[in-house]
Amino acid sequence: MGEQSGARRPDDEQVRAWALVLRVHAAVVPRLERDLAAVGMPLSWYDVLLELNAAPDRRLRMTELGARAVLSRERVSRVVDELERAGLVQRERNPDDGRSLLAVITDEGRARLRAAAPTYLAGIERHFGAHVGDDAATVAAALLRVVEAAAAVDRPTPARESVQIGPRM
């Protein structure tokens, strides 16, 4: 495997940091999934509902939702199908073009999101925040730079808008 032309090789601390990001994800996400499952909310549902609830008019084009959610675009479509069957989301034709579809959080979806939020936030504190402590702002700033750099290349959605921590009431 050859090096990219002009690419700088990461130093040992950067490689270590990257490996730890992967390990944190592997350690924390299953725990959050278990916490939310106990209140009847899959983590993938929470993620999609959170993004829809934070969006203007609490609706997003499916392509925008796919760009914002922390799921593959294909998985987002399946999750929206599940949420629609559960009555937590509905699809509507986009009035701007009449062709694309909008995913819209329902009142029941908002209620379920609000009900699951304390469990989600407590899980973040227990599985992540308690261990990061006073370094949380530094960790967040470093990770946000990575997200923003990727967003600038991959999609027009500003990363800052898509980072939500709890439901907008």
Short mmCIF file of N, CA and C in Angstrom, two decimals:
data_model
loop_
_atom_site.label_atom_id
_atom_site.label_comp_id
_atom_site.label_asym_id
_atom_site.label_seq_id
_atom_site.Cartn_x
_atom_site.Cartn_y
_atom_site.Cartn_z
N MET A 1 0.85 -1.16 0.00
CA MET A 1 0.00 0.00 0.00
C MET A 1 0.90 1.23 0.00
N GLY A 2 0.83 2.06 -1.03
CA GLY A 2 1.70 3.22 -1.15
C GLY A 2 1.13 4.45 -0.48
N GLU A 3 2.02 5.38 -0.16
CA GLU A 3 1.59 6.65 0.43
C GLU A 3 1.02 7.55 -0.65
N GLN A 4 0.04 8.35 -0.28
CA GLN A 4 -0.49 9.34 -1.20
C GLN A 4 0.55 10.42 -1.41
N SER A 5 0.62 10.93 -2.61
CA SER A 5 1.57 11.99 -2.92
C SER A 5 1.30 13.21 -2.05
N GLY A 6 2.31 13.68 -1.38
CA GLY A 6 2.18 14.89 -0.56
C GLY A 6 1.53 14.66 0.79
N ALA A 7 1.02 13.44 1.06
CA ALA A 7 0.37 13.17 2.33
C ALA A 7 1.42 13.00 3.41
N ARG A 8 1.16 13.59 4.55
CA ARG A 8 2.06 13.49 5.69
C ARG A 8 1.66 12.27 6.50
N ARG A 9 2.63 11.53 6.95
CA ARG A 9 2.39 10.35 7.77
C ARG A 9 2.00 10.80 9.18
N PRO A 10 0.91 10.21 9.74
CA PRO A 10 0.53 10.60 11.11
C PRO A 10 1.61 10.17 12.10
N ASP A 11 1.78 10.99 13.13
CA ASP A 11 2.74 10.59 14.15
C ASP A 11 2.10 9.56 15.08
N ASP A 12 2.91 9.01 15.97
CA ASP A 12 2.44 7.94 16.85
C ASP A 12 1.25 8.37 17.71
N GLU A 13 1.28 9.59 18.21
CA GLU A 13 0.16 10.08 19.04
C GLU A 13 -1.13 10.21 18.24
N GLN A 14 -1.03 10.61 16.98
CA GLN A 14 -2.23 10.69 16.14
C GLN A 14 -2.81 9.30 15.87
N VAL A 15 -1.95 8.35 15.61
CA VAL A 15 -2.40 6.97 15.39
C VAL A 15 -3.03 6.43 16.68
N ARG A 16 -2.39 6.70 17.79
CA ARG A 16 -2.93 6.27 19.09
C ARG A 16 -4.29 6.92 19.35
N ALA A 17 -4.40 8.21 19.09
CA ALA A 17 -5.68 8.91 19.29
C ALA A 17 -6.77 8.30 18.41
N TRP A 18 -6.44 8.03 17.15
CA TRP A 18 -7.42 7.44 16.24
C TRP A 18 -7.86 6.06 16.76
N ALA A 19 -6.91 5.25 17.17
CA ALA A 19 -7.25 3.92 17.69
C ALA A 19 -8.16 4.03 18.91
N LEU A 20 -7.91 5.03 19.75
CA LEU A 20 -8.74 5.22 20.94
C LEU A 20 -10.14 5.72 20.58
N VAL A 21 -10.27 6.56 19.55
CA VAL A 21 -11.60 6.97 19.08
C VAL A 21 -12.40 5.72 18.69
N LEU A 22 -11.78 4.82 17.95
CA LEU A 22 -12.46 3.59 17.54
C LEU A 22 -12.83 2.72 18.74
N ARG A 23 -11.92 2.64 19.72
CA ARG A 23 -12.19 1.83 20.91
C ARG A 23 -13.30 2.44 21.76
N VAL A 24 -13.29 3.77 21.89
CA VAL A 24 -14.35 4.44 22.65
C VAL A 24 -15.70 4.17 21.98
N HIS A 25 -15.75 4.32 20.67
CA HIS A 25 -16.98 4.05 19.94
C HIS A 25 -17.45 2.61 20.20
N ALA A 26 -16.53 1.66 20.06
CA ALA A 26 -16.87 0.24 20.25
C ALA A 26 -17.30 -0.05 21.69
N ALA A 27 -16.78 0.68 22.65
CA ALA A 27 -17.11 0.45 24.05
C ALA A 27 -18.40 1.15 24.47
N VAL A 28 -18.61 2.38 23.99
CA VAL A 28 -19.72 3.19 24.49
C VAL A 28 -21.02 2.94 23.73
N VAL A 29 -20.97 2.82 22.42
CA VAL A 29 -22.20 2.68 21.63
C VAL A 29 -23.03 1.47 22.07
N PRO A 30 -22.46 0.29 22.25
CA PRO A 30 -23.30 -0.84 22.71
C PRO A 30 -23.94 -0.59 24.08
N ARG A 31 -23.25 0.14 24.94
CA ARG A 31 -23.81 0.45 26.25
C ARG A 31 -24.99 1.42 26.13
N LEU A 32 -24.84 2.43 25.27
CA LEU A 32 -25.96 3.35 25.02
C LEU A 32 -27.13 2.62 24.39
N GLU A 33 -26.82 1.70 23.47
CA GLU A 33 -27.89 0.90 22.85
C GLU A 33 -28.66 0.11 23.90
N ARG A 34 -27.94 -0.51 24.83
CA ARG A 34 -28.61 -1.27 25.90
C ARG A 34 -29.44 -0.35 26.79
N ASP A 35 -28.88 0.80 27.15
CA ASP A 35 -29.62 1.75 27.99
C ASP A 35 -30.93 2.16 27.33
N LEU A 36 -30.85 2.53 26.05
CA LEU A 36 -32.05 2.98 25.34
C LEU A 36 -33.02 1.83 25.08
N ALA A 37 -32.50 0.64 24.83
CA ALA A 37 -33.38 -0.52 24.61
C ALA A 37 -34.26 -0.76 25.84
N ALA A 38 -33.72 -0.46 27.00
CA ALA A 38 -34.49 -0.65 28.25
C ALA A 38 -35.71 0.26 28.31
N VAL A 39 -35.70 1.36 27.55
CA VAL A 39 -36.86 2.27 27.51
C VAL A 39 -37.56 2.19 26.16
N GLY A 40 -37.26 1.13 25.40
CA GLY A 40 -37.97 0.88 24.14
C GLY A 40 -37.57 1.78 22.98
N MET A 41 -36.34 2.28 22.99
CA MET A 41 -35.90 3.19 21.93
C MET A 41 -34.55 2.72 21.38
N PRO A 42 -34.53 2.11 20.20
CA PRO A 42 -33.24 1.79 19.60
C PRO A 42 -32.41 3.06 19.37
N LEU A 43 -31.11 2.95 19.53
CA LEU A 43 -30.23 4.11 19.34
C LEU A 43 -30.38 4.70 17.95
N SER A 44 -30.55 3.87 16.93
CA SER A 44 -30.73 4.39 15.57
C SER A 44 -32.00 5.22 15.47
N TRP A 45 -33.06 4.83 16.15
CA TRP A 45 -34.29 5.63 16.16
C TRP A 45 -34.03 6.97 16.84
N TYR A 46 -33.35 6.91 17.99
CA TYR A 46 -33.07 8.13 18.74
C TYR A 46 -32.30 9.11 17.86
N ASP A 47 -31.29 8.63 17.16
CA ASP A 47 -30.47 9.48 16.30
C ASP A 47 -31.32 10.16 15.23
N VAL A 48 -32.16 9.42 14.55
CA VAL A 48 -32.99 9.99 13.49
C VAL A 48 -34.01 10.96 14.08
N LEU A 49 -34.67 10.58 15.15
CA LEU A 49 -35.65 11.48 15.78
C LEU A 49 -34.98 12.76 16.28
N LEU A 50 -33.79 12.65 16.83
CA LEU A 50 -33.06 13.81 17.32
C LEU A 50 -32.76 14.79 16.18
N GLU A 51 -32.30 14.28 15.05
CA GLU A 51 -32.01 15.14 13.90
C GLU A 51 -33.27 15.79 13.35
N LEU A 52 -34.35 15.04 13.26
CA LEU A 52 -35.61 15.61 12.76
C LEU A 52 -36.14 16.67 13.72
N ASN A 53 -36.07 16.39 15.00
CA ASN A 53 -36.58 17.34 15.99
C ASN A 53 -35.80 18.64 15.98
N ALA A 54 -34.50 18.58 15.66
CA ALA A 54 -33.65 19.77 15.66
C ALA A 54 -33.74 20.55 14.35
N ALA A 55 -34.33 19.95 13.33
CA ALA A 55 -34.38 20.58 12.00
C ALA A 55 -35.44 21.68 11.94
N PRO A 56 -35.26 22.63 11.02
CA PRO A 56 -36.30 23.65 10.82
C PRO A 56 -37.64 22.97 10.49
N ASP A 57 -38.69 23.41 11.13
CA ASP A 57 -40.03 22.83 10.95
C ASP A 57 -40.08 21.34 11.27
N ARG A 58 -39.04 20.86 11.94
CA ARG A 58 -38.95 19.45 12.38
C ARG A 58 -39.14 18.48 11.22
N ARG A 59 -38.52 18.84 10.08
CA ARG A 59 -38.59 18.00 8.88
C ARG A 59 -37.32 18.16 8.07
N LEU A 60 -36.94 17.09 7.39
CA LEU A 60 -35.76 17.12 6.53
C LEU A 60 -36.03 16.29 5.28
N ARG A 61 -35.43 16.72 4.16
CA ARG A 61 -35.44 15.85 2.98
C ARG A 61 -34.68 14.59 3.36
N MET A 62 -35.06 13.49 2.78
CA MET A 62 -34.42 12.22 3.11
C MET A 62 -32.91 12.30 2.85
N THR A 63 -32.51 13.00 1.80
CA THR A 63 -31.08 13.12 1.52
C THR A 63 -30.37 13.92 2.61
N GLU A 64 -31.02 14.97 3.13
CA GLU A 64 -30.43 15.75 4.23
C GLU A 64 -30.34 14.91 5.50
N LEU A 65 -31.38 14.15 5.77
CA LEU A 65 -31.38 13.30 6.96
C LEU A 65 -30.26 12.27 6.85
N GLY A 66 -30.08 11.71 5.66
CA GLY A 66 -29.01 10.76 5.44
C GLY A 66 -27.64 11.36 5.66
N ALA A 67 -27.50 12.65 5.35
CA ALA A 67 -26.21 13.32 5.54
C ALA A 67 -25.97 13.68 7.01
N ARG A 68 -27.03 13.89 7.77
CA ARG A 68 -26.88 14.33 9.16
C ARG A 68 -26.83 13.20 10.17
N ALA A 69 -27.60 12.16 9.93
CA ALA A 69 -27.69 11.07 10.91
C ALA A 69 -26.38 10.29 10.97
N VAL A 70 -26.14 9.69 12.10
CA VAL A 70 -24.91 8.93 12.30
C VAL A 70 -25.17 7.47 11.87
N LEU A 71 -25.69 7.33 10.66
CA LEU A 71 -26.01 6.03 10.07
C LEU A 71 -25.71 6.13 8.58
N SER A 72 -25.57 4.99 7.93
CA SER A 72 -25.42 5.02 6.48
C SER A 72 -26.73 5.52 5.87
N ARG A 73 -26.66 6.07 4.68
CA ARG A 73 -27.87 6.58 4.04
C ARG A 73 -28.89 5.47 3.81
N GLU A 74 -28.41 4.26 3.48
CA GLU A 74 -29.31 3.13 3.29
C GLU A 74 -30.00 2.77 4.60
N ARG A 75 -29.25 2.78 5.68
CA ARG A 75 -29.80 2.45 6.99
C ARG A 75 -30.82 3.51 7.43
N VAL A 76 -30.57 4.77 7.10
CA VAL A 76 -31.52 5.83 7.46
C VAL A 76 -32.88 5.54 6.83
N SER A 77 -32.90 5.13 5.59
CA SER A 77 -34.16 4.83 4.91
C SER A 77 -34.90 3.70 5.63
N ARG A 78 -34.18 2.66 6.04
CA ARG A 78 -34.82 1.55 6.76
C ARG A 78 -35.33 2.01 8.13
N VAL A 79 -34.55 2.84 8.81
CA VAL A 79 -34.97 3.34 10.12
C VAL A 79 -36.21 4.21 9.98
N VAL A 80 -36.26 5.05 8.96
CA VAL A 80 -37.45 5.89 8.74
C VAL A 80 -38.66 5.00 8.46
N ASP A 81 -38.48 3.91 7.71
CA ASP A 81 -39.58 2.95 7.49
C ASP A 81 -40.09 2.42 8.83
N GLU A 82 -39.16 2.03 9.71
CA GLU A 82 -39.54 1.51 11.03
C GLU A 82 -40.26 2.57 11.85
N LEU A 83 -39.71 3.78 11.86
CA LEU A 83 -40.32 4.87 12.62
C LEU A 83 -41.70 5.23 12.08
N GLU A 84 -41.85 5.15 10.77
CA GLU A 84 -43.15 5.45 10.16
C GLU A 84 -44.18 4.39 10.59
N ARG A 85 -43.78 3.12 10.56
CA ARG A 85 -44.70 2.05 11.00
C ARG A 85 -45.08 2.23 12.48
N ALA A 86 -44.16 2.77 13.28
CA ALA A 86 -44.42 2.98 14.71
C ALA A 86 -45.19 4.28 14.97
N GLY A 87 -45.43 5.08 13.92
CA GLY A 87 -46.17 6.33 14.08
C GLY A 87 -45.34 7.48 14.62
N LEU A 88 -44.02 7.35 14.60
CA LEU A 88 -43.15 8.38 15.15
C LEU A 88 -42.66 9.36 14.09
N VAL A 89 -42.75 8.97 12.84
CA VAL A 89 -42.32 9.79 11.71
C VAL A 89 -43.33 9.58 10.60
N GLN A 90 -43.52 10.59 9.79
CA GLN A 90 -44.30 10.41 8.57
C GLN A 90 -43.52 10.99 7.40
N ARG A 91 -43.79 10.48 6.23
CA ARG A 91 -43.17 11.01 5.01
C ARG A 91 -44.19 11.89 4.31
N GLU A 92 -43.69 13.01 3.79
CA GLU A 92 -44.54 13.92 3.03
C GLU A 92 -43.81 14.30 1.75
N ARG A 93 -44.57 14.59 0.72
CA ARG A 93 -43.97 15.12 -0.51
C ARG A 93 -43.42 16.51 -0.22
N ASN A 94 -42.28 16.80 -0.78
CA ASN A 94 -41.68 18.12 -0.62
C ASN A 94 -42.48 19.12 -1.46
N PRO A 95 -43.10 20.13 -0.84
CA PRO A 95 -43.89 21.09 -1.61
C PRO A 95 -43.04 21.95 -2.54
N ASP A 96 -41.73 22.02 -2.28
CA ASP A 96 -40.86 22.84 -3.12
C ASP A 96 -40.63 22.23 -4.49
N ASP A 97 -40.58 20.88 -4.57
CA ASP A 97 -40.31 20.26 -5.86
C ASP A 97 -41.33 19.19 -6.24
N GLY A 98 -42.16 18.75 -5.30
CA GLY A 98 -43.18 17.77 -5.59
C GLY A 98 -42.65 16.36 -5.85
N ARG A 99 -41.34 16.20 -5.83
CA ARG A 99 -40.76 14.88 -6.13
C ARG A 99 -40.10 14.26 -4.91
N SER A 100 -39.24 15.00 -4.24
CA SER A 100 -38.51 14.43 -3.11
C SER A 100 -39.44 14.26 -1.92
N LEU A 101 -38.99 13.43 -0.98
CA LEU A 101 -39.77 13.17 0.22
C LEU A 101 -39.13 13.84 1.42
N LEU A 102 -39.98 14.28 2.33
CA LEU A 102 -39.54 14.83 3.60
C LEU A 102 -39.88 13.83 4.69
N ALA A 103 -38.98 13.66 5.64
CA ALA A 103 -39.28 12.90 6.85
C ALA A 103 -39.66 13.94 7.90
N VAL A 104 -40.80 13.72 8.57
CA VAL A 104 -41.34 14.68 9.53
C VAL A 104 -41.59 13.94 10.84
N ILE A 105 -41.05 14.47 11.94
CA ILE A 105 -41.30 13.86 13.24
C ILE A 105 -42.75 14.18 13.66
N THR A 106 -43.46 13.18 14.16
CA THR A 106 -44.84 13.37 14.62
C THR A 106 -44.83 13.82 16.09
N ASP A 107 -46.01 14.21 16.56
CA ASP A 107 -46.12 14.56 17.99
C ASP A 107 -45.74 13.36 18.86
N GLU A 108 -46.15 12.17 18.45
CA GLU A 108 -45.79 10.96 19.20
C GLU A 108 -44.28 10.73 19.16
N GLY A 109 -43.67 11.02 18.02
CA GLY A 109 -42.21 10.89 17.90
C GLY A 109 -41.50 11.84 18.85
N ARG A 110 -42.00 13.07 18.93
CA ARG A 110 -41.41 14.05 19.85
C ARG A 110 -41.58 13.61 21.30
N ALA A 111 -42.75 13.07 21.62
CA ALA A 111 -43.01 12.61 22.99
C ALA A 111 -42.07 11.45 23.35
N ARG A 112 -41.90 10.51 22.43
CA ARG A 112 -41.01 9.37 22.69
C ARG A 112 -39.56 9.83 22.80
N LEU A 113 -39.16 10.79 21.98
CA LEU A 113 -37.80 11.33 22.06
C LEU A 113 -37.58 11.99 23.42
N ARG A 114 -38.52 12.83 23.84
CA ARG A 114 -38.40 13.49 25.15
C ARG A 114 -38.36 12.46 26.29
N ALA A 115 -39.14 11.41 26.16
CA ALA A 115 -39.17 10.38 27.21
C ALA A 115 -37.84 9.62 27.29
N ALA A 116 -37.19 9.41 26.15
CA ALA A 116 -35.93 8.67 26.12
C ALA A 116 -34.72 9.55 26.42
N ALA A 117 -34.86 10.86 26.29
CA ALA A 117 -33.72 11.78 26.46
C ALA A 117 -33.02 11.64 27.80
N PRO A 118 -33.72 11.55 28.93
CA PRO A 118 -32.99 11.41 30.20
C PRO A 118 -32.12 10.16 30.24
N THR A 119 -32.59 9.07 29.67
CA THR A 119 -31.80 7.83 29.63
C THR A 119 -30.57 8.02 28.75
N TYR A 120 -30.76 8.64 27.60
CA TYR A 120 -29.66 8.89 26.67
C TYR A 120 -28.59 9.79 27.31
N LEU A 121 -29.05 10.88 27.89
CA LEU A 121 -28.11 11.83 28.49
C LEU A 121 -27.41 11.23 29.71
N ALA A 122 -28.14 10.45 30.50
CA ALA A 122 -27.50 9.78 31.65
C ALA A 122 -26.47 8.76 31.16
N GLY A 123 -26.78 8.09 30.06
CA GLY A 123 -25.83 7.13 29.49
C GLY A 123 -24.56 7.82 29.01
N ILE A 124 -24.71 8.96 28.36
CA ILE A 124 -23.54 9.72 27.91
C ILE A 124 -22.69 10.11 29.12
N GLU A 125 -23.33 10.58 30.17
CA GLU A 125 -22.59 10.97 31.38
C GLU A 125 -21.88 9.76 31.99
N ARG A 126 -22.60 8.67 32.13
CA ARG A 126 -22.05 7.48 32.80
C ARG A 126 -20.94 6.82 31.98
N HIS A 127 -21.16 6.66 30.67
CA HIS A 127 -20.22 5.89 29.85
C HIS A 127 -19.13 6.73 29.20
N PHE A 128 -19.31 8.06 29.20
CA PHE A 128 -18.34 8.92 28.51
C PHE A 128 -17.94 10.12 29.36
N GLY A 129 -18.90 10.96 29.68
CA GLY A 129 -18.62 12.22 30.37
C GLY A 129 -17.90 12.06 31.69
N ALA A 130 -18.26 11.06 32.46
CA ALA A 130 -17.60 10.86 33.76
C ALA A 130 -16.12 10.56 33.61
N HIS A 131 -15.74 10.04 32.45
CA HIS A 131 -14.34 9.68 32.22
C HIS A 131 -13.55 10.78 31.50
N VAL A 132 -14.27 11.68 30.86
CA VAL A 132 -13.63 12.79 30.14
C VAL A 132 -13.46 13.99 31.06
N GLY A 133 -14.45 14.19 31.92
CA GLY A 133 -14.39 15.26 32.92
C GLY A 133 -14.13 16.63 32.34
N ASP A 134 -13.16 17.33 32.92
CA ASP A 134 -12.85 18.70 32.52
C ASP A 134 -12.25 18.81 31.12
N ASP A 135 -11.88 17.68 30.52
CA ASP A 135 -11.32 17.69 29.17
C ASP A 135 -12.40 17.65 28.09
N ALA A 136 -13.67 17.64 28.46
CA ALA A 136 -14.76 17.50 27.49
C ALA A 136 -14.70 18.57 26.40
N ALA A 137 -14.48 19.82 26.77
CA ALA A 137 -14.45 20.90 25.77
C ALA A 137 -13.28 20.71 24.80
N THR A 138 -12.15 20.27 25.31
CA THR A 138 -10.97 20.04 24.46
C THR A 138 -11.22 18.87 23.51
N VAL A 139 -11.78 17.78 24.05
CA VAL A 139 -12.09 16.62 23.22
C VAL A 139 -13.11 17.01 22.15
N ALA A 140 -14.15 17.72 22.55
CA ALA A 140 -15.19 18.14 21.60
C ALA A 140 -14.62 19.04 20.51
N ALA A 141 -13.77 19.97 20.87
CA ALA A 141 -13.19 20.89 19.88
C ALA A 141 -12.33 20.13 18.87
N ALA A 142 -11.54 19.20 19.35
CA ALA A 142 -10.68 18.42 18.44
C ALA A 142 -11.53 17.56 17.51
N LEU A 143 -12.53 16.89 18.05
CA LEU A 143 -13.37 16.03 17.22
C LEU A 143 -14.21 16.85 16.24
N LEU A 144 -14.67 18.03 16.67
CA LEU A 144 -15.44 18.88 15.77
C LEU A 144 -14.62 19.32 14.57
N ARG A 145 -13.34 19.60 14.78
CA ARG A 145 -12.48 19.96 13.64
C ARG A 145 -12.42 18.84 12.61
N VAL A 146 -12.37 17.61 13.08
CA VAL A 146 -12.35 16.46 12.17
C VAL A 146 -13.68 16.34 11.42
N VAL A 147 -14.78 16.48 12.15
CA VAL A 147 -16.11 16.39 11.54
C VAL A 147 -16.31 17.51 10.51
N GLU A 148 -15.91 18.72 10.86
CA GLU A 148 -16.06 19.85 9.94
C GLU A 148 -15.21 19.68 8.68
N ALA A 149 -14.01 19.15 8.83
CA ALA A 149 -13.15 18.93 7.66
C ALA A 149 -13.78 17.89 6.74
N ALA A 150 -14.33 16.82 7.31
CA ALA A 150 -14.99 15.80 6.50
C ALA A 150 -16.25 16.35 5.85
N ALA A 151 -17.01 17.15 6.60
CA ALA A 151 -18.25 17.72 6.06
C ALA A 151 -17.96 18.67 4.90
N ALA A 152 -16.87 19.41 4.99
CA ALA A 152 -16.52 20.35 3.93
C ALA A 152 -16.22 19.62 2.63
N VAL A 153 -15.71 18.42 2.73
CA VAL A 153 -15.37 17.63 1.55
C VAL A 153 -16.57 16.84 1.06
N ASP A 154 -17.31 16.23 1.99
CA ASP A 154 -18.35 15.26 1.63
C ASP A 154 -19.73 15.82 1.38
N ARG A 155 -20.11 16.89 2.06
CA ARG A 155 -21.49 17.36 1.95
C ARG A 155 -21.59 18.83 2.31
N PRO A 156 -22.65 19.46 1.84
CA PRO A 156 -22.82 20.88 2.12
C PRO A 156 -23.36 21.19 3.52
N THR A 157 -23.86 20.19 4.27
CA THR A 157 -24.44 20.42 5.59
C THR A 157 -23.35 20.79 6.58
N PRO A 158 -23.43 21.97 7.20
CA PRO A 158 -22.43 22.32 8.20
C PRO A 158 -22.48 21.36 9.38
N ALA A 159 -21.33 20.90 9.81
CA ALA A 159 -21.25 19.94 10.90
C ALA A 159 -21.83 20.51 12.18
N ARG A 160 -21.61 21.78 12.45
CA ARG A 160 -22.08 22.39 13.70
C ARG A 160 -23.58 22.24 13.85
N GLU A 161 -24.32 22.33 12.76
CA GLU A 161 -25.77 22.21 12.84
C GLU A 161 -26.21 20.80 13.17
N SER A 162 -25.41 19.79 12.82
CA SER A 162 -25.86 18.42 12.98
C SER A 162 -25.43 17.79 14.31
N VAL A 163 -24.73 18.50 15.14
CA VAL A 163 -24.30 17.94 16.41
C VAL A 163 -25.32 18.32 17.48
N GLN A 164 -26.18 17.36 17.82
CA GLN A 164 -27.23 17.58 18.79
C GLN A 164 -26.97 16.68 19.99
N ILE A 165 -27.33 17.13 21.17
CA ILE A 165 -27.12 16.31 22.36
C ILE A 165 -28.42 15.89 23.02
N GLY A 166 -29.47 16.57 22.78
CA GLY A 166 -30.76 16.22 23.37
C GLY A 166 -31.86 16.85 22.58
N PRO A 167 -33.08 16.47 22.83
CA PRO A 167 -34.19 16.99 22.04
C PRO A 167 -34.46 18.46 22.31
N ARG A 168 -34.77 19.18 21.24
CA ARG A 168 -35.23 20.56 21.35
C ARG A 168 -36.69 20.47 21.75
N MET A 169 -37.03 21.10 22.82
CA MET A 169 -38.39 20.96 23.37
C MET A 169 -39.37 21.79 22.62
#
